[in-house]
mmCIF file of C-alpha atoms in Angstrom:
data_model
loop_
_atom_site.group_PDB
_atom_site.id
_atom_site.type_symbol
_atom_site.label_atom_id
_atom_site.label_comp_id
_atom_site.label_asym_id
_atom_site.label_seq_id
_atom_site.Cartn_x
_atom_site.Cartn_y
_atom_site.Cartn_z
ATOM 1 C CA MET D 1 -0.094 0.034 0.014
ATOM 2 C CA SER D 2 2.773 2.435 0.772
ATOM 3 C CA ALA D 3 4.157 1.932 -2.728
ATOM 4 C CA VAL D 4 1.067 3.095 -4.220
ATOM 5 C CA LEU D 5 0.756 6.149 -2.045
ATOM 6 C CA CYS D 6 4.293 7.001 -2.641
ATOM 7 C CA GLY D 7 3.718 6.798 -6.502
ATOM 8 C CA VAL D 8 0.613 9.027 -6.050
ATOM 9 C CA LEU D 9 2.537 11.504 -4.194
ATOM 10 C CA ALA D 10 5.328 11.609 -6.914
ATOM 11 C CA VAL D 11 2.928 13.480 -9.235
ATOM 12 C CA ALA D 12 5.154 16.334 -9.640
ATOM 13 C CA GLY D 13 7.190 18.903 -7.929
ATOM 14 C CA CYS D 14 6.118 22.421 -7.407
ATOM 15 C CA SER D 15 7.544 25.495 -9.320
ATOM 16 C CA PHE D 16 6.890 28.756 -10.854
ATOM 17 C CA THR D 17 5.448 28.649 -14.352
ATOM 18 C CA GLU D 18 6.455 30.943 -16.957
ATOM 19 C CA SER D 19 2.979 32.089 -17.534
ATOM 20 C CA GLY D 20 2.995 33.749 -14.080
ATOM 21 C CA ASN D 21 0.825 31.165 -12.330
ATOM 22 C CA ALA D 22 2.786 30.832 -9.001
ATOM 23 C CA LYS D 23 2.805 27.443 -7.193
ATOM 24 C CA PRO D 24 4.359 26.756 -3.836
ATOM 25 C CA SER D 25 8.169 26.029 -4.150
ATOM 26 C CA ALA D 26 9.446 26.731 -0.693
ATOM 27 C CA THR D 27 8.811 24.440 2.332
ATOM 28 C CA THR D 28 6.878 27.282 3.994
ATOM 29 C CA ASP D 29 4.793 27.863 1.077
ATOM 30 C CA GLN D 30 3.717 24.239 0.839
ATOM 31 C CA ALA D 31 2.996 24.274 4.605
ATOM 32 C CA VAL D 32 0.659 27.182 4.131
ATOM 33 C CA ALA D 33 -1.035 25.704 1.073
ATOM 34 C CA THR D 34 -1.296 22.307 2.713
ATOM 35 C CA ALA D 35 -2.910 23.668 5.773
ATOM 36 C CA GLY D 36 -5.642 25.172 3.637
ATOM 37 C CA LEU D 37 -6.488 22.088 2.003
ATOM 38 C CA TRP D 38 -9.806 19.978 2.448
ATOM 39 C CA ASP D 39 -9.125 17.199 4.842
ATOM 40 C CA PRO D 40 -10.812 13.866 4.097
ATOM 41 C CA CYS D 41 -10.140 12.654 7.556
ATOM 42 C CA THR D 42 -12.432 15.269 8.986
ATOM 43 C CA GLN D 43 -14.780 16.152 6.229
ATOM 44 C CA ILE D 44 -16.185 12.610 5.375
ATOM 45 C CA PRO D 45 -18.676 11.663 8.195
ATOM 46 C CA ASP D 46 -18.014 8.429 9.894
ATOM 47 C CA SER D 47 -21.671 7.567 9.309
ATOM 48 C CA MET D 48 -21.226 7.854 5.626
ATOM 49 C CA LEU D 49 -17.993 5.617 5.659
ATOM 50 C CA THR D 50 -19.839 2.910 7.557
ATOM 51 C CA SER D 51 -22.749 2.993 5.200
ATOM 52 C CA LEU D 52 -20.375 2.601 2.437
ATOM 53 C CA GLY D 53 -18.933 -0.612 4.060
ATOM 54 C CA LEU D 54 -15.743 1.023 5.197
ATOM 55 C CA ASP D 55 -14.227 0.353 8.587
ATOM 56 C CA VAL D 56 -13.943 3.620 10.315
ATOM 57 C CA ALA D 57 -11.694 2.159 12.840
ATOM 58 C CA SER D 58 -9.005 1.425 10.379
ATOM 59 C CA GLU D 59 -8.645 5.255 9.309
ATOM 60 C CA ARG D 60 -5.164 6.284 8.548
ATOM 61 C CA SER D 61 -4.094 9.754 7.901
ATOM 62 C CA GLY D 62 -0.984 10.674 5.714
ATOM 63 C CA ILE D 63 1.384 7.973 4.539
ATOM 64 C CA LEU D 64 1.970 5.427 7.191
ATOM 65 C CA GLY D 65 0.938 8.020 9.633
ATOM 66 C CA ALA D 66 3.250 10.673 8.364
ATOM 67 C CA GLU D 67 1.796 13.848 6.794
ATOM 68 C CA GLU D 68 3.135 14.675 3.202
ATOM 69 C CA PRO D 69 3.618 18.428 2.425
ATOM 70 C CA GLY D 70 1.164 19.504 -0.315
ATOM 71 C CA TRP D 71 -1.269 16.596 0.413
ATOM 72 C CA LYS D 72 -4.181 15.840 2.847
ATOM 73 C CA ILE D 73 -4.702 11.953 2.734
ATOM 74 C CA CYS D 74 -6.886 9.663 4.500
ATOM 75 C CA GLY D 75 -7.452 5.931 3.886
ATOM 76 C CA TRP D 76 -9.827 3.119 5.145
ATOM 77 C CA GLU D 77 -10.018 -0.661 4.721
ATOM 78 C CA ASP D 78 -13.126 -2.018 3.197
ATOM 79 C CA ALA D 79 -15.014 -3.853 6.025
ATOM 80 C CA GLU D 80 -16.186 -6.748 3.733
ATOM 81 C CA PHE D 81 -12.741 -7.562 2.629
ATOM 82 C CA PRO D 82 -10.235 -6.424 5.286
ATOM 83 C CA PRO D 83 -7.302 -5.576 4.396
ATOM 84 C CA ASN D 84 -7.733 -6.556 0.818
ATOM 85 C CA TYR D 85 -9.395 -3.183 -0.270
ATOM 86 C CA GLY D 86 -7.859 0.168 0.616
ATOM 87 C CA ILE D 87 -9.903 3.167 -0.008
ATOM 88 C CA HIS D 88 -8.100 6.591 -0.102
ATOM 89 C CA ALA D 89 -9.269 10.153 -0.389
ATOM 90 C CA TYR D 90 -6.837 12.893 -1.137
ATOM 91 C CA SER D 91 -6.511 16.752 -1.594
ATOM 92 C CA THR D 92 -3.409 18.212 -2.997
ATOM 93 C CA ILE D 93 -1.938 21.291 -4.514
ATOM 94 C CA HIS D 94 -1.112 19.289 -7.495
ATOM 95 C CA THR D 95 -3.212 19.340 -10.630
ATOM 96 C CA VAL D 96 -5.016 16.830 -12.911
ATOM 97 C CA GLU D 97 -2.694 18.089 -15.635
ATOM 98 C CA GLU D 98 0.223 16.913 -13.503
ATOM 99 C CA VAL D 99 -1.537 13.561 -12.977
ATOM 100 C CA ARG D 100 -1.851 13.111 -16.737
ATOM 101 C CA ALA D 101 1.716 14.012 -17.501
ATOM 102 C CA LYS D 102 3.235 11.482 -14.933
ATOM 103 C CA PRO D 103 4.593 8.669 -17.311
ATOM 104 C CA THR D 104 3.659 5.995 -14.904
ATOM 105 C CA ASN D 105 -0.044 6.953 -14.683
ATOM 106 C CA ILE D 106 -1.847 5.063 -17.509
ATOM 107 C CA ALA D 107 -5.286 3.906 -18.894
ATOM 108 C CA PHE D 108 -6.995 7.349 -18.646
ATOM 109 C CA THR D 109 -10.610 7.707 -19.050
ATOM 110 C CA ASP D 110 -12.684 10.660 -18.794
ATOM 111 C CA VAL D 111 -15.606 10.046 -16.162
ATOM 112 C CA VAL D 112 -18.503 11.679 -14.507
ATOM 113 C CA VAL D 113 -19.153 10.869 -10.989
ATOM 114 C CA ALA D 114 -21.880 12.353 -9.021
ATOM 115 C CA GLY D 115 -22.331 14.957 -11.826
ATOM 116 C CA ARG D 116 -18.712 16.088 -11.699
ATOM 117 C CA SER D 117 -16.162 15.658 -14.436
ATOM 118 C CA GLY D 118 -12.719 13.799 -13.617
ATOM 119 C CA VAL D 119 -10.328 11.450 -14.959
ATOM 120 C CA GLN D 120 -10.070 7.686 -13.984
ATOM 121 C CA TYR D 121 -6.680 6.063 -14.274
ATOM 122 C CA ARG D 122 -4.250 3.667 -12.641
ATOM 123 C CA GLN D 123 -0.461 3.374 -12.114
ATOM 124 C CA ALA D 124 1.536 1.334 -14.599
ATOM 125 C CA HIS D 125 3.004 -0.975 -11.748
ATOM 126 C CA ASN D 126 -0.473 -2.095 -10.881
ATOM 127 C CA ASP D 127 -2.723 -4.507 -12.940
ATOM 128 C CA ALA D 128 -6.209 -3.288 -13.996
ATOM 129 C CA ASN D 129 -7.588 -5.637 -11.473
ATOM 130 C CA GLU D 130 -5.590 -3.981 -8.441
ATOM 131 C CA GLU D 131 -6.198 -0.272 -8.741
ATOM 132 C CA CYS D 132 -8.782 2.360 -9.694
ATOM 133 C CA SER D 133 -8.042 6.192 -9.166
ATOM 134 C CA ILE D 134 -10.307 9.047 -10.045
ATOM 135 C CA ALA D 135 -8.974 12.606 -9.840
ATOM 136 C CA PHE D 136 -11.074 15.927 -10.047
ATOM 137 C CA PRO D 137 -9.773 19.408 -10.510
ATOM 138 C CA THR D 138 -10.482 21.770 -7.585
ATOM 139 C CA ALA D 139 -9.584 25.590 -7.085
ATOM 140 C CA THR D 140 -6.480 24.440 -5.166
ATOM 141 C CA GLY D 141 -5.269 21.577 -7.181
ATOM 142 C CA LEU D 142 -7.197 18.311 -7.258
ATOM 143 C CA ALA D 143 -9.177 15.881 -5.031
ATOM 144 C CA GLN D 144 -8.977 12.189 -5.645
ATOM 145 C CA ILE D 145 -10.348 8.982 -4.567
ATOM 146 C CA ASP D 146 -8.865 5.556 -5.116
ATOM 147 C CA LEU D 147 -8.962 1.855 -4.390
ATOM 148 C CA LEU D 148 -6.218 -0.376 -4.129
ATOM 149 C CA ASN D 149 -6.856 -4.217 -4.090
ATOM 150 C CA ILE D 150 -4.042 -6.014 -2.350
ATOM 151 C CA SER D 151 -5.339 -9.616 -2.180
ATOM 152 C CA THR D 152 -6.191 -12.324 -4.710
ATOM 153 C CA LYS D 153 -9.204 -13.095 -2.391
ATOM 154 C CA SER D 154 -11.072 -9.935 -3.506
ATOM 155 C CA LYS D 155 -10.011 -9.785 -7.218
ATOM 156 C CA SER D 156 -13.437 -11.267 -8.354
ATOM 157 C CA MET D 157 -14.743 -7.736 -8.086
ATOM 158 C CA PRO D 158 -13.020 -5.030 -10.377
ATOM 159 C CA PRO D 159 -11.583 -2.171 -8.227
ATOM 160 C CA CYS D 160 -13.374 0.507 -10.351
ATOM 161 C CA GLU D 161 -16.676 -1.311 -9.879
ATOM 162 C CA ARG D 162 -16.219 -1.588 -6.076
ATOM 163 C CA LEU D 163 -15.105 2.103 -6.071
ATOM 164 C CA GLU D 164 -18.063 3.413 -7.983
ATOM 165 C CA PRO D 165 -20.691 3.482 -5.186
ATOM 166 C CA ILE D 166 -18.162 4.801 -2.706
ATOM 167 C CA ALA D 167 -17.023 7.677 -5.177
ATOM 168 C CA GLU D 168 -20.734 8.589 -5.920
ATOM 169 C CA ALA D 169 -21.219 9.212 -2.277
ATOM 170 C CA ILE D 170 -17.950 10.953 -1.351
ATOM 171 C CA VAL D 171 -17.112 13.087 -4.361
ATOM 172 C CA PRO D 172 -19.954 15.538 -3.817
ATOM 173 C CA LEU D 173 -18.085 16.351 -0.461
ATOM 174 C CA PHE D 174 -14.909 17.245 -2.458
ATOM 175 C CA PRO D 175 -14.001 20.902 -2.731
ATOM 176 C CA LYS D 176 -14.834 22.738 -6.120
#
């Protein structure tokens, strides 16, 4: 699971663009930008997570408990298949364009979830039956939800199929 999260976090570094659109480049700028991000651990109600079949007691913030500059990350195990399915919600200063530009992100499909346009993809090191990620643009970067299937026991249900009802419920909570 940490390898996938690390891969997700390696979307891109921050810099100033020539067109004048500033993005955080210094640690203090990232800290300020990160503090203002939507936090899935506090903004998704436990009652919703439980109704979606997620185990609220398994909640993990950050990557292996460590916060990552430029990101707010929260993850839960699927109560029906613990610890086979890991569900994660993210908010970041990075953009959907950066996700699309990363060479190890593949199999892009434009999607609409809960009336909101986004892009579905996976990382090249995961098979199609192991991962499903969906990213949506926000005013501060992007918000994302993904599912990682880490066990052969639960491979009978495609990850995007399992993620669909969860995304339909959670995506309306994402910032615009």
